Amino acid sequence: MAANSILANGGKGPSPGRLTAVYSEVQTSRLNHSLPLPSVVRGPFKIVDGPLSSAAGNPDEIKKLFPNLFGQPSATLVPTGSAPSEMAGSLKVGVVLSGGQAPGGHNVISGIFDYLQDRAKGSTLYGFKGGPAGIMKCKYMELTSEYIYPYRNQGGFDMICSGRDKIETPEQFKQAEETALKLDLDGLVVIGGDDSNTNACLLAENFRAKNMKARVIGCPKTIDGDLKCKEVPTSFGFDTACKIYAEMIGNVMTDARSTGKYYHFVRLMGRAASHITLECALQTHPNITIIGEEVAAKKLTLKNVTDFITDIICKRAELGYNYGVVLVPEGLIDFIPEVQQLIAELNEILAHDVVDEEGLWKKKLSDQSQLLFEFLPQAIQEQLLLERDPHGNVQVAKIETEKMLISMVETELDKRKSEGTYAEQFKGQSHFFGYEGRCGLPTNFDATYCYALGYAAGALLHSGKTGLISSVGNLCAPVEEWTVGGTALTSLMDVERRHGKFKPVLKKAMVELQGAPFKKFASVRDEWALRNRYISPGPIQFIGPGSNDVNNTLRLELGAQA
Amino acid sequence: MAANSILANGGKGPSPGRLTAVYSEVQTSRLNHSLPLPSVVRGPFKIVDGPLSSAAGNPDEIKKLFPNLFGQPSATLVPTGSAPSEMAGSLKVGVVLSGGQAPGGHNVISGIFDYLQDRAKGSTLYGFKGGPAGIMKCKYMELTSEYIYPYRNQGGFDMICSGRDKIETPEQFKQAEETALKLDLDGLVVIGGDDSNTNACLLAENFRAKNMKARVIGCPKTIDGDLKCKEVPTSFGFDTACKIYAEMIGNVMTDARSTGKYYHFVRLMGRAASHITLECALQTHPNITIIGEEVAAKKLTLKNVTDFITDIICKRAELGYNYGVVLVPEGLIDFIPEVQQLIAELNEILAHDVVDEEGLWKKKLSDQSQLLFEFLPQAIQEQLLLERDPHGNVQVAKIETEKMLISMVETELDKRKSEGTYAEQFKGQSHFFGYEGRCGLPTNFDATYCYALGYAAGALLHSGKTGLISSVGNLCAPVEEWTVGGTALTSLMDVERRHGKFKPVLKKAMVELQGAPFKKFASVRDEWALRNRYISPGPIQFIGPGSNDVNNTLRLELGAQA
């Protein structure tokens, strides 16, 4: 438990980032963990362009939105005997972190920095502070070797912090241009999720349209795992977050089995897609796992989901097991059509009517919504009526789905008890694993993957590329064999109609019910439900057995591709 | 992420314990992790008795309660040239797990088993199933090498499971006697907390009084860390649980610093004493830590605690920090005298009166309790009135203290906003870390400590000792230098008067405000409050840097002793 001051300063004076931080032994050991690079970037390489690209959907609209970038080829780094001439010269590069944290972000920045140090001597790296707002307000700092060092292989985004602003309006684009000109930027790396990479592409298009030299490269970041495609096999942070959650799930499984009297209901971060829940299930083998995409595809109701859980609890009781573990994605209720309908109606009623104590207002609900509302536990009913966001809307995100399910399962089990079909005690314990996973120390996989993503982004900028997303592939092979390149962001885009206009979007990658990870899960879940096949992954290890494992989702998806 | 079937059987047929379990790579690697033993038990040793003992308090009453055991000396193992003669012969030994899980319990059993294998060939080890009830109902299984193997260095108590029953009445003691006679037991090891070790001593006294050969040895188990004394420097499980919680706290700290907008309020398991909270604070350096024992000693009110937190939040806001981390022990409100008073009054009122909607019932509260009740957030008020245990009492344990504090801090900050002394946004995020820590894979420290405790228990039984608690000391030195022996349980006891009778009790070890861990904390907390000195311990490592660290509490207490 020795705490180490990482620099001689030892904590005096105002804190310049982590230069004066106090580190645990594990943090210190991670600082000096050396990161392997794919062999293609270790020697001289050149960039080879692929065929012209199209779009994921509506290519005509995408072409209209990105007249300068549409159709551009993706790029692949290939080894060459001699350093290519176009790679000479120093660069001025900016980097920005956008959106929620994901373990490994600091290593992307380290990768860019080291690329510039190694391959473009005399370059400067600026970090924009607090997300895209830092670009618009030209709030930045120069990132030096000394400043970056304490963040290597560390969790969090606090090196330059992040933000959720978007560069959208003509004024905001103008501000970004001014910043690029003021700093004489050759390039900008945007580290973010689907929205941020869409934004990166719009910025690239805009700079190109204005004949500015600044180029823009994106990097795939999100613990949710919903930004991926063939060329970008995974987003960084997903691996670490899932392993942190799986450690905790494994522990409560052992708890469940030891005490023999609790059902642990675990809600896991991940609103739009259920990748985290699926991966954690594959790592730990819980008795019950609800995947939002399946609920949506089968058009299940909340009652269906409740009955599904209750049925398994009753079957387990017959086998003598009055305990278990249930995984639920944070966004579950967003996947249930009837809940969406109820919430839409509630928003309408709450905006225009008085909620009378006698409950007359309920008559304004449709029959189906009225039934659903009455089915909900009282605490949830109150939450729906009382807690609203600044726009007056129901705050769906605040609903503690795991507690709601426990309450509904209790009610259903009481009913079955009175009918004589269940005779045991049910004790639910609720858990939410979210913030704990976003900022952990990155796994060896995320640390290495991020470093390669950053290094690749540097190489792409250096060779004059813009509007690409850094792409590192062949991730189940040894690091030396990883492929490195960039994929045209426009080739991943489709359009959505919003307020009568076409907006470009990078489609979120949902859990595919025909994909290898879900199919694997579906083939074993019945056994997991009734037999106890729990696995306890244990804490993330940085050395020794298990320390270089790749998560199941990535392994299964890449295996299925091969 | 390879999952390993640990035996060829591979999961067919009904599961005999973990013989057919599927293990993660880390679990598998832990199975084969070899455990060092203190050098004194590696060669021939003899038992040396110390001076006659007394009691922690009221020796006359303890003598009356334990006429056969009172005054017996503690025992120390010392190396000898030749194997002592009284150590020959095989034994029949029973073992029982009592109370809540703590990481390392399986290793205590492994230690007993290996002692018997190594030193008392032909011995038999029985595991009583489901806690002390297993003794009373004679529910047991013979523990074989093959059966025990998959549990080595693994978390949980599922090898034989645990229970919370006590052996108290004359009939229950009779049942225990019958079991001891039926199995021809030479000895019994009781692995448990303060109550269970008190019970172990009563059982030892009873067997001795009846001239039975069965002897009883206790082992100190509880993640809460409140069973300890000079001879027993720590209870097992505390080290692992604190390190699991500290990993999560370190992660939310990084989250707080990265987003710059959340106050994470973390409630930590540990109702009776605040050792876990104190240890986690020493490991992670949060901005605010509430220690129950200090709140009680200073007779603080809930308003005092709220103001203390709010003051620091306001000071931090002036420094530009609108984020932070607050640690709170699970048992906080049990330490606040006025809350105890309110709850006593509420129990009285709820038992006899009707709670009318107009609130006239509140007039029956004392002035102070009325004020406190009005000060509580509405959700807590409702919880106090609605949720009652089977005896009709208010369920204090169900109160989510961290959410209550967030709500009270919000109210206080709103007041200060209207007074113009605070002008920022406050966003509280609540966490409860409890079940996640009880069943984790034991740290190297807990794995080794437990193995030594079990080995010592075997040696003590083998040499004819009874009524001792297994004692392994000098824990900050290398394992070879650890001391091994047993401490007279009666010497640790005092009496409490319950229902007009004296009951023996092993006093819970509370956080000592004059102890080295608290003094260390008190000397630095002001700096932690306003400066961000966060440490992220990271996940527990089994190999490499940090993997053999001893927790701060133990290190500081042993250092202060030396």
PDB file of C-alpha atoms in Angstrom, chain A residues 54 82 116 126 145 178 206 208 326 392 424 471 503 559 562:
ATOM      1  CA  SER A  54     -19.706   4.709 -50.981  1.00  0.00           C
ATOM      2  CA  SER A  82      12.488   3.196 -47.404  1.00  0.00           C
ATOM      3  CA  LEU A 116       4.966  12.786 -33.746  1.00  0.00           C
ATOM      4  CA  TYR A 126      -2.112  20.695 -28.503  1.00  0.00           C
ATOM      5  CA  SER A 145       6.521  14.674 -22.777  1.00  0.00           C
ATOM      6  CA  GLU A 178     -10.442  30.449 -36.329  1.00  0.00           C
ATOM      7  CA  ASN A 206     -15.741  22.042 -43.724  1.00  0.00           C
ATOM      8  CA  ARG A 208     -11.543  20.938 -46.914  1.00  0.00           C
ATOM      9  CA  VAL A 326     -30.008 -11.434 -13.287  1.00  0.00           C
ATOM     10  CA  GLY A 392     -40.875  18.952 -18.416  1.00  0.00           C
ATOM     11  CA  GLU A 424     -40.350 -20.054  -1.371  1.00  0.00           C
ATOM     12  CA  SER A 471      -8.657   1.642 -37.860  1.00  0.00           C
ATOM     13  CA  LYS A 503     -28.663  14.631 -40.994  1.00  0.00           C
ATOM     14  CA  GLY A 559     -13.833 -15.630 -35.389  1.00  0.00           C
ATOM     15  CA  ALA A 562     -12.611 -15.312 -40.437  1.00  0.00           C
TER      16      ALA A 562
END
